[in-house]
Amino acid sequence: MDHEVVEQALAALAASGSRQLDRDCDRYARRYIDEGVEPQFEIRSTDFGGDPYFICADRYWNHRLTDEPTLHIAVECAGWLREHVAAGCRDAIREKWALGYAFITRSSVESLDEVADATRDIVANDDRDCSRAYFATLYHADKLAANFQFDELHQFLESSPLSMAAGTHRAAPLFIALQAFAAFGSRRITEEYARSLFDRAWHAPDRTHATIDVALNGLAVGVPFDAQGELLRTHAAEAVAAYPENHIFHYRLATGQYLCAAYDAALDSIDAALRLLPAIGWRVSHELLQGQYLTKREAILNGRTEAHRAAADRERVQHHEHTIAGMADTVRNSMLRTVEVVSVFAAIIAFAVGSLNVSLNGNLHLSERLWIVTLLGAGLLLFALLIVGGSWLIARRLSGEHTD
């Protein structure tokens, strides 16, 4: 292969449309594979959508790892990256490739023996910066994460020889975010420890886009706990503010809003994620993410419908309760008024009968009869007032209890 001719052709592709650029870069990547040689150009940017060199190299290593998804090929990729990527772009591309290729090849998690064999070669031939070991660690770790093998991921990151060989990279925010992912998903690790790891990764001054993505993903898929939805919604909103064109962060925000039962806001966020999801690139990833987003959208719509139905049911129940309470008040007041009327009527009859008897009693003087009639009337009036007053107090107390 004439590398100079291919590199000139790639440079000319920069003016192509995005779809044509993607297809042509993939065609040149396959040429490199068919001829058994690695690209010799240098990558000086992280423009995944417009830099033909970056796109071609990405396709090349994607095909290599898809054909042979092993740590040995991942280490070859890490070595090529160290030699052919500008230092200022190296960390971002390392994270993007390690995690991206892991996700694409997640169905081929290597056994502990295979990892041990690869580790011996990696440790023996790695550079002082441990970049190959770190790339391989990220690659294998994210395979475990993609398969939700939380306890296996925790053990691998904490104590495996390959992870230990990553050296100072173990303090990187992305490494800590992967630890948080494992901790959130494990039922053997406390929520407090998981959240402490999350906070360390999230608030690291040198946190990266990949760090945010992994940390939010762990918070979203972990074992449910109190305030999970609110934490996810708050931090995902921060991620969306920092990266407004990132569809995955809009998806995470929709998930947090869904967990908080904010269905209208969640619907807006998931629609934004679907709108921002690019239709170009590797179709498998696009279709997989689109299906995942549409499934979430359906869940949001179902939750929204159930919430509206529950609100309508609560309104009907409250209306019925108010109606029944009103009827009860009417019946109670009617009974109390009846008691009052009967009491007053009884008092009047008793007064009439008693005063008639006193009036017809010829043994008493007129002044005595008037005095007795007056006392009788006063007593019966007091009796009637007590009945009416007691009824009023009872009605007021019952009305207050109903209001409470």
Short mmCIF file of C-alpha atoms in Angstrom, two decimals:
data_model
loop_
_atom_site.label_atom_id
_atom_site.label_comp_id
_atom_site.label_asym_id
_atom_site.label_seq_id
_atom_site.Cartn_x
_atom_site.Cartn_y
_atom_site.Cartn_z
CA MET A 1 0.00 0.00 0.00
CA ASP A 2 1.20 3.47 -0.87
CA HIS A 3 0.48 5.26 2.41
CA GLU A 4 1.11 8.71 0.98
CA VAL A 5 -1.51 8.22 -1.76
CA VAL A 6 -4.10 7.00 0.75
CA GLU A 7 -3.39 9.90 3.09
CA GLN A 8 -3.82 12.39 0.25
CA ALA A 9 -7.11 10.75 -0.66
CA LEU A 10 -8.26 10.97 2.95
CA ALA A 11 -7.34 14.65 3.08
CA ALA A 12 -9.49 15.25 0.00
CA LEU A 13 -12.47 13.62 1.73
CA ALA A 14 -12.74 16.44 4.24
CA ALA A 15 -14.93 18.36 1.78
CA SER A 16 -17.34 15.43 1.32
CA GLY A 17 -20.79 15.24 2.86
CA SER A 18 -21.04 13.39 6.16
CA ARG A 19 -22.58 10.23 4.72
CA GLN A 20 -20.11 10.04 1.84
CA LEU A 21 -17.22 10.78 4.20
CA ASP A 22 -18.30 7.95 6.49
CA ARG A 23 -18.53 5.43 3.63
CA ASP A 24 -15.24 6.41 2.02
CA CYS A 25 -13.33 6.34 5.29
CA ASP A 26 -14.72 2.89 5.99
CA ARG A 27 -13.63 1.75 2.52
CA TYR A 28 -10.03 2.88 3.13
CA ALA A 29 -10.05 1.27 6.58
CA ARG A 30 -10.99 -2.04 4.99
CA ARG A 31 -8.14 -1.62 2.50
CA TYR A 32 -5.68 -1.37 5.36
CA ILE A 33 -7.11 -4.57 6.87
CA ASP A 34 -7.16 -6.45 3.58
CA GLU A 35 -3.51 -5.59 2.96
CA GLY A 36 -2.50 -6.43 6.52
CA VAL A 37 -0.98 -3.05 7.39
CA GLU A 38 -1.74 -0.40 9.96
CA PRO A 39 -2.45 3.25 9.09
CA GLN A 40 0.67 5.41 9.27
CA PHE A 41 -0.92 8.86 9.44
CA GLU A 42 -1.19 10.98 12.59
CA ILE A 43 -4.43 12.11 14.26
CA ARG A 44 -4.38 15.71 15.44
CA SER A 45 -8.04 16.24 16.39
CA THR A 46 -10.98 14.61 18.11
CA ASP A 47 -13.47 15.61 15.42
CA PHE A 48 -15.28 12.31 15.05
CA GLY A 49 -17.71 13.71 12.50
CA GLY A 50 -15.38 15.68 10.21
CA ASP A 51 -11.74 14.51 10.47
CA PRO A 52 -11.22 11.79 7.82
CA TYR A 53 -8.04 10.54 9.52
CA PHE A 54 -9.81 10.10 12.83
CA ILE A 55 -12.82 8.43 11.17
CA CYS A 56 -10.65 6.08 9.11
CA ALA A 57 -8.55 5.05 12.12
CA ASP A 58 -11.70 4.53 14.16
CA ARG A 59 -13.17 2.28 11.47
CA TYR A 60 -9.92 0.37 11.16
CA TRP A 61 -9.67 -0.50 14.85
CA ASN A 62 -13.38 -1.09 15.06
CA HIS A 63 -13.13 -3.76 12.35
CA ARG A 64 -10.01 -5.27 13.95
CA LEU A 65 -11.68 -5.63 17.35
CA THR A 66 -15.00 -6.78 15.90
CA ASP A 67 -13.16 -9.55 14.05
CA GLU A 68 -11.01 -10.44 17.07
CA PRO A 69 -12.43 -8.93 20.29
CA THR A 70 -9.50 -9.72 22.58
CA LEU A 71 -7.25 -7.87 24.95
CA HIS A 72 -4.31 -8.57 22.63
CA ILE A 73 -5.88 -6.52 19.82
CA ALA A 74 -6.96 -3.86 22.34
CA VAL A 75 -3.32 -3.54 23.41
CA GLU A 76 -2.22 -3.22 19.78
CA CYS A 77 -4.77 -0.43 19.42
CA ALA A 78 -3.41 1.26 22.54
CA GLY A 79 0.13 1.07 21.17
CA TRP A 80 -0.92 2.55 17.82
CA LEU A 81 -2.80 5.31 19.62
CA ARG A 82 0.27 6.24 21.65
CA GLU A 83 2.42 6.49 18.53
CA HIS A 84 0.01 8.09 16.07
CA VAL A 85 -2.24 10.41 18.10
CA ALA A 86 -1.15 13.89 19.14
CA ALA A 87 -0.56 14.19 22.88
CA GLY A 88 -3.31 16.78 23.34
CA CYS A 89 -5.92 14.42 21.89
CA ARG A 90 -4.63 11.16 23.31
CA ASP A 91 -6.60 10.93 26.57
CA ALA A 92 -9.96 11.78 24.99
CA ILE A 93 -9.49 9.31 22.13
CA ARG A 94 -8.22 6.60 24.48
CA GLU A 95 -11.42 6.81 26.55
CA LYS A 96 -13.68 7.05 23.52
CA TRP A 97 -12.14 4.06 21.79
CA ALA A 98 -11.71 1.82 24.84
CA LEU A 99 -15.31 2.27 25.97
CA GLY A 100 -16.79 2.34 22.47
CA TYR A 101 -15.08 -0.82 21.27
CA ALA A 102 -15.95 -2.55 24.54
CA PHE A 103 -19.62 -1.78 24.03
CA ILE A 104 -19.58 -3.05 20.45
CA THR A 105 -17.84 -6.30 21.48
CA ARG A 106 -19.64 -6.73 24.81
CA SER A 107 -20.87 -10.22 23.85
CA SER A 108 -17.31 -11.60 24.05
CA VAL A 109 -16.12 -11.14 27.63
CA GLU A 110 -12.82 -12.98 28.05
CA SER A 111 -12.37 -15.55 30.78
CA LEU A 112 -10.16 -15.03 33.82
CA ASP A 113 -7.49 -17.30 32.29
CA GLU A 114 -7.50 -15.31 29.03
CA VAL A 115 -7.24 -12.06 30.96
CA ALA A 116 -4.34 -13.48 33.01
CA ASP A 117 -2.49 -14.59 29.86
CA ALA A 118 -2.92 -11.19 28.23
CA THR A 119 -1.90 -9.42 31.44
CA ARG A 120 1.48 -11.14 31.52
CA ASP A 121 2.26 -9.91 28.01
CA ILE A 122 0.95 -6.42 28.74
CA VAL A 123 2.97 -5.98 31.93
CA ALA A 124 6.14 -7.31 30.27
CA ASN A 125 5.92 -4.97 27.25
CA ASP A 126 4.13 -1.85 28.55
CA ASP A 127 5.62 1.60 28.53
CA ARG A 128 6.46 3.57 31.62
CA ASP A 129 3.18 5.49 31.42
CA CYS A 130 1.21 2.21 31.68
CA SER A 131 -0.97 3.41 28.78
CA ARG A 132 -1.43 -0.04 27.27
CA ALA A 133 -2.47 -1.57 30.60
CA TYR A 134 -4.87 1.29 31.23
CA PHE A 135 -6.47 0.98 27.78
CA ALA A 136 -6.86 -2.79 28.25
CA THR A 137 -8.30 -2.23 31.73
CA LEU A 138 -10.89 0.20 30.41
CA TYR A 139 -11.73 -2.12 27.53
CA HIS A 140 -12.33 -5.20 29.69
CA ALA A 141 -14.01 -3.22 32.48
CA ASP A 142 -16.54 -1.65 30.15
CA LYS A 143 -17.36 -5.06 28.67
CA LEU A 144 -18.30 -6.17 32.18
CA ALA A 145 -20.26 -2.94 32.71
CA ALA A 146 -22.14 -3.36 29.42
CA ASN A 147 -23.24 -6.81 30.59
CA PHE A 148 -24.22 -5.50 34.05
CA GLN A 149 -21.73 -7.81 35.79
CA PHE A 150 -21.39 -5.44 38.71
CA ASP A 151 -19.66 -7.67 41.25
CA GLU A 152 -17.24 -9.04 38.65
CA LEU A 153 -16.44 -5.47 37.59
CA HIS A 154 -15.85 -4.41 41.20
CA GLN A 155 -13.49 -7.31 41.82
CA PHE A 156 -11.63 -6.73 38.54
CA LEU A 157 -11.06 -3.05 39.23
CA GLU A 158 -10.10 -3.56 42.87
CA SER A 159 -7.66 -6.43 42.68
CA SER A 160 -6.91 -7.84 39.24
CA PRO A 161 -3.25 -7.74 38.12
CA LEU A 162 -4.29 -5.99 34.89
CA SER A 163 -6.07 -3.23 36.78
CA MET A 164 -3.14 -2.87 39.16
CA ALA A 165 -0.81 -2.56 36.17
CA ALA A 166 -2.63 0.63 35.17
CA GLY A 167 -0.58 2.39 37.87
CA THR A 168 -1.36 6.05 38.40
CA HIS A 169 -4.26 5.85 35.93
CA ARG A 170 -6.24 4.19 38.73
CA ALA A 171 -6.76 7.67 40.16
CA ALA A 172 -8.27 8.97 36.91
CA PRO A 173 -11.89 10.17 37.15
CA LEU A 174 -13.02 7.60 34.56
CA PHE A 175 -11.53 4.73 36.57
CA ILE A 176 -13.33 5.99 39.69
CA ALA A 177 -16.55 6.38 37.70
CA LEU A 178 -16.31 2.73 36.69
CA GLN A 179 -15.84 1.83 40.36
CA ALA A 180 -18.97 3.86 41.16
CA PHE A 181 -20.85 2.04 38.39
CA ALA A 182 -19.93 -1.32 39.92
CA ALA A 183 -20.81 -0.13 43.43
CA PHE A 184 -24.23 1.22 42.43
CA GLY A 185 -25.15 -2.08 40.79
CA SER A 186 -23.81 -4.42 43.46
CA ARG A 187 -26.05 -5.59 46.29
CA ARG A 188 -22.98 -6.25 48.40
CA ILE A 189 -21.78 -2.65 48.49
CA THR A 190 -23.49 0.12 50.41
CA GLU A 191 -25.23 3.01 48.74
CA GLU A 192 -23.14 5.45 50.78
CA TYR A 193 -19.89 4.03 49.37
CA ALA A 194 -21.25 4.11 45.83
CA ARG A 195 -22.30 7.74 46.23
CA SER A 196 -18.91 8.70 47.65
CA LEU A 197 -17.21 7.25 44.55
CA PHE A 198 -19.72 9.02 42.32
CA ASP A 199 -19.01 12.35 44.01
CA ARG A 200 -15.25 11.88 43.65
CA ALA A 201 -15.55 11.22 39.93
CA TRP A 202 -18.19 13.88 39.34
CA HIS A 203 -16.38 16.70 41.11
CA ALA A 204 -12.91 15.86 39.80
CA PRO A 205 -11.44 18.96 38.13
CA ASP A 206 -10.20 16.86 35.20
CA ARG A 207 -13.38 14.86 34.68
CA THR A 208 -14.08 13.99 31.05
CA HIS A 209 -17.12 13.42 28.87
CA ALA A 210 -16.68 9.65 29.33
CA THR A 211 -16.51 10.11 33.11
CA ILE A 212 -19.86 11.87 33.12
CA ASP A 213 -21.42 9.22 30.90
CA VAL A 214 -20.26 6.26 32.98
CA ALA A 215 -21.14 7.92 36.30
CA LEU A 216 -24.67 8.81 35.16
CA ASN A 217 -25.16 5.35 33.69
CA GLY A 218 -24.24 3.72 37.00
CA LEU A 219 -26.62 5.99 38.88
CA ALA A 220 -29.40 5.13 36.42
CA VAL A 221 -29.04 1.32 36.28
CA GLY A 222 -27.97 0.63 39.85
CA VAL A 223 -29.95 -0.96 42.66
CA PRO A 224 -32.87 1.40 43.46
CA PHE A 225 -32.46 3.61 46.53
CA ASP A 226 -34.16 6.66 48.03
CA ALA A 227 -33.50 9.90 46.11
CA GLN A 228 -32.05 8.00 43.15
CA GLY A 229 -34.35 9.75 40.70
CA GLU A 230 -33.70 13.20 42.12
CA LEU A 231 -29.92 12.69 42.06
CA LEU A 232 -30.02 11.43 38.48
CA ARG A 233 -32.26 14.30 37.38
CA THR A 234 -30.05 16.92 39.03
CA HIS A 235 -26.73 15.62 37.69
CA ALA A 236 -28.08 14.78 34.24
CA ALA A 237 -29.44 18.32 33.95
CA GLU A 238 -25.92 19.56 34.72
CA ALA A 239 -24.52 17.28 32.00
CA VAL A 240 -27.09 18.51 29.47
CA ALA A 241 -26.20 22.11 30.30
CA ALA A 242 -22.52 21.34 29.64
CA TYR A 243 -23.17 19.21 26.51
CA PRO A 244 -26.54 20.34 25.07
CA GLU A 245 -26.06 18.39 21.82
CA ASN A 246 -25.35 15.06 23.52
CA HIS A 247 -28.28 12.70 23.03
CA ILE A 248 -27.20 10.25 25.74
CA PHE A 249 -27.26 12.93 28.43
CA HIS A 250 -30.77 13.95 27.36
CA TYR A 251 -31.72 10.28 27.69
CA ARG A 252 -30.25 10.12 31.21
CA LEU A 253 -32.16 13.27 32.11
CA ALA A 254 -35.39 11.72 30.80
CA THR A 255 -34.72 8.66 32.97
CA GLY A 256 -34.22 10.80 36.08
CA GLN A 257 -37.36 12.80 35.37
CA TYR A 258 -39.28 9.57 34.80
CA LEU A 259 -38.14 8.23 38.17
CA CYS A 260 -39.34 11.49 39.75
CA ALA A 261 -42.74 11.11 38.01
CA ALA A 262 -42.13 14.34 36.05
CA TYR A 263 -43.59 12.77 32.93
CA ASP A 264 -44.15 15.88 30.81
CA ALA A 265 -40.55 17.02 31.30
CA ALA A 266 -39.32 13.45 30.69
CA LEU A 267 -41.22 13.33 27.40
CA ASP A 268 -39.54 16.55 26.26
CA SER A 269 -36.10 15.17 27.19
CA ILE A 270 -36.53 11.81 25.47
CA ASP A 271 -37.83 13.54 22.35
CA ALA A 272 -34.71 15.72 22.41
CA ALA A 273 -32.54 12.58 22.69
CA LEU A 274 -34.25 11.02 19.68
CA ARG A 275 -33.93 14.24 17.69
CA LEU A 276 -30.20 14.55 18.47
CA LEU A 277 -29.39 10.87 17.83
CA PRO A 278 -27.35 10.92 14.61
CA ALA A 279 -28.56 8.75 11.75
CA ILE A 280 -25.04 8.32 10.42
CA GLY A 281 -22.22 6.14 11.66
CA TRP A 282 -22.38 2.55 12.75
CA ARG A 283 -25.96 1.47 12.15
CA VAL A 284 -25.94 -1.22 14.84
CA SER A 285 -25.25 1.33 17.58
CA HIS A 286 -27.73 3.80 16.13
CA GLU A 287 -30.54 1.26 15.90
CA LEU A 288 -29.75 -0.13 19.35
CA LEU A 289 -29.84 3.33 20.95
CA GLN A 290 -32.94 4.33 19.01
CA GLY A 291 -34.75 1.21 20.21
CA GLN A 292 -33.63 1.91 23.78
CA TYR A 293 -34.86 5.50 23.59
CA LEU A 294 -38.19 4.50 22.06
CA THR A 295 -38.71 1.93 24.82
CA LYS A 296 -38.10 4.63 27.42
CA ARG A 297 -40.48 6.96 25.59
CA GLU A 298 -43.21 4.32 25.71
CA ALA A 299 -42.63 3.84 29.45
CA ILE A 300 -42.88 7.60 29.97
CA LEU A 301 -46.14 7.78 28.02
CA ASN A 302 -47.55 4.86 30.01
CA GLY A 303 -46.51 6.50 33.27
CA ARG A 304 -48.04 9.78 32.13
CA THR A 305 -51.31 8.05 31.28
CA GLU A 306 -51.38 6.23 34.62
CA ALA A 307 -50.64 9.46 36.47
CA HIS A 308 -53.52 11.24 34.73
CA ARG A 309 -55.82 8.32 35.45
CA ALA A 310 -54.77 8.25 39.11
CA ALA A 311 -55.32 12.01 39.38
CA ALA A 312 -58.80 11.65 37.87
CA ASP A 313 -59.57 8.80 40.28
CA ARG A 314 -58.41 10.90 43.24
CA GLU A 315 -60.57 13.79 42.07
CA ARG A 316 -63.61 11.51 41.78
CA VAL A 317 -62.99 10.05 45.22
CA GLN A 318 -62.59 13.52 46.72
CA HIS A 319 -65.80 14.65 45.02
CA HIS A 320 -67.66 11.63 46.39
CA GLU A 321 -66.21 12.20 49.84
CA HIS A 322 -67.33 15.84 49.78
CA THR A 323 -70.79 14.80 48.56
CA ILE A 324 -71.16 12.15 51.26
CA ALA A 325 -69.83 14.56 53.89
CA GLY A 326 -72.35 17.17 52.76
CA MET A 327 -75.19 14.65 52.96
CA ALA A 328 -74.02 13.57 56.40
CA ASP A 329 -73.92 17.19 57.55
CA THR A 330 -77.44 17.73 56.21
CA VAL A 331 -78.79 14.63 57.97
CA ARG A 332 -76.97 15.49 61.19
CA ASN A 333 -78.21 19.07 61.16
CA SER A 334 -81.73 17.91 60.38
CA MET A 335 -81.65 15.52 63.31
CA LEU A 336 -80.32 18.21 65.63
CA ARG A 337 -82.94 20.70 64.44
CA THR A 338 -85.59 18.05 65.00
CA VAL A 339 -84.35 17.50 68.54
CA GLU A 340 -84.43 21.24 69.12
CA VAL A 341 -87.99 21.61 67.79
CA VAL A 342 -89.24 18.61 69.77
CA SER A 343 -87.54 19.92 72.92
CA VAL A 344 -89.05 23.39 72.52
CA PHE A 345 -92.46 21.91 71.68
CA ALA A 346 -92.27 19.60 74.69
CA ALA A 347 -91.33 22.54 76.89
CA ILE A 348 -94.31 24.53 75.61
CA ILE A 349 -96.70 21.64 76.22
CA ALA A 350 -95.24 21.06 79.67
CA PHE A 351 -95.60 24.74 80.46
CA ALA A 352 -99.17 24.82 79.19
CA VAL A 353 -100.18 21.72 81.17
CA GLY A 354 -98.33 22.80 84.28
CA SER A 355 -99.68 26.36 84.22
CA LEU A 356 -103.23 25.07 83.62
CA ASN A 357 -102.99 22.79 86.66
CA VAL A 358 -101.69 25.62 88.78
CA SER A 359 -104.34 28.00 87.51
CA LEU A 360 -107.16 25.53 88.32
CA ASN A 361 -105.84 24.84 91.82
CA GLY A 362 -108.23 26.78 94.04
CA ASN A 363 -106.19 26.19 97.18
CA LEU A 364 -103.52 28.69 96.08
CA HIS A 365 -103.69 32.44 96.08
CA LEU A 366 -103.29 34.29 92.84
CA SER A 367 -99.82 35.54 93.74
CA GLU A 368 -98.70 32.01 94.56
CA ARG A 369 -100.11 30.67 91.31
CA LEU A 370 -98.32 33.43 89.33
CA TRP A 371 -95.06 32.70 91.12
CA ILE A 372 -95.28 28.98 90.40
CA VAL A 373 -96.20 29.58 86.74
CA THR A 374 -93.24 31.97 86.40
CA LEU A 375 -90.79 29.45 87.92
CA LEU A 376 -92.21 26.69 85.72
CA GLY A 377 -91.84 28.84 82.59
CA ALA A 378 -88.32 29.86 83.53
CA GLY A 379 -87.28 26.28 84.14
CA LEU A 380 -88.78 25.04 80.90
CA LEU A 381 -87.20 27.97 79.03
CA LEU A 382 -83.82 27.13 80.54
CA PHE A 383 -84.37 23.49 79.53
CA ALA A 384 -85.13 24.54 75.94
CA LEU A 385 -82.10 26.83 75.82
CA LEU A 386 -79.80 24.07 77.10
CA ILE A 387 -81.12 21.69 74.44
CA VAL A 388 -80.69 24.26 71.65
CA GLY A 389 -77.24 25.34 72.92
CA GLY A 390 -76.04 21.77 73.29
CA SER A 391 -77.21 20.94 69.78
CA TRP A 392 -75.34 23.97 68.42
CA LEU A 393 -72.10 22.98 70.22
CA ILE A 394 -72.36 19.39 68.99
CA ALA A 395 -72.98 20.53 65.41
CA ARG A 396 -70.03 22.93 65.56
CA ARG A 397 -67.65 20.27 66.93
CA LEU A 398 -68.70 17.72 64.30
CA SER A 399 -68.33 20.32 61.57
CA GLY A 400 -64.79 21.13 62.81
CA GLU A 401 -63.77 17.45 62.83
CA HIS A 402 -65.06 17.04 59.28
CA THR A 403 -63.08 20.08 58.13
CA ASP A 404 -59.86 18.73 59.71
#
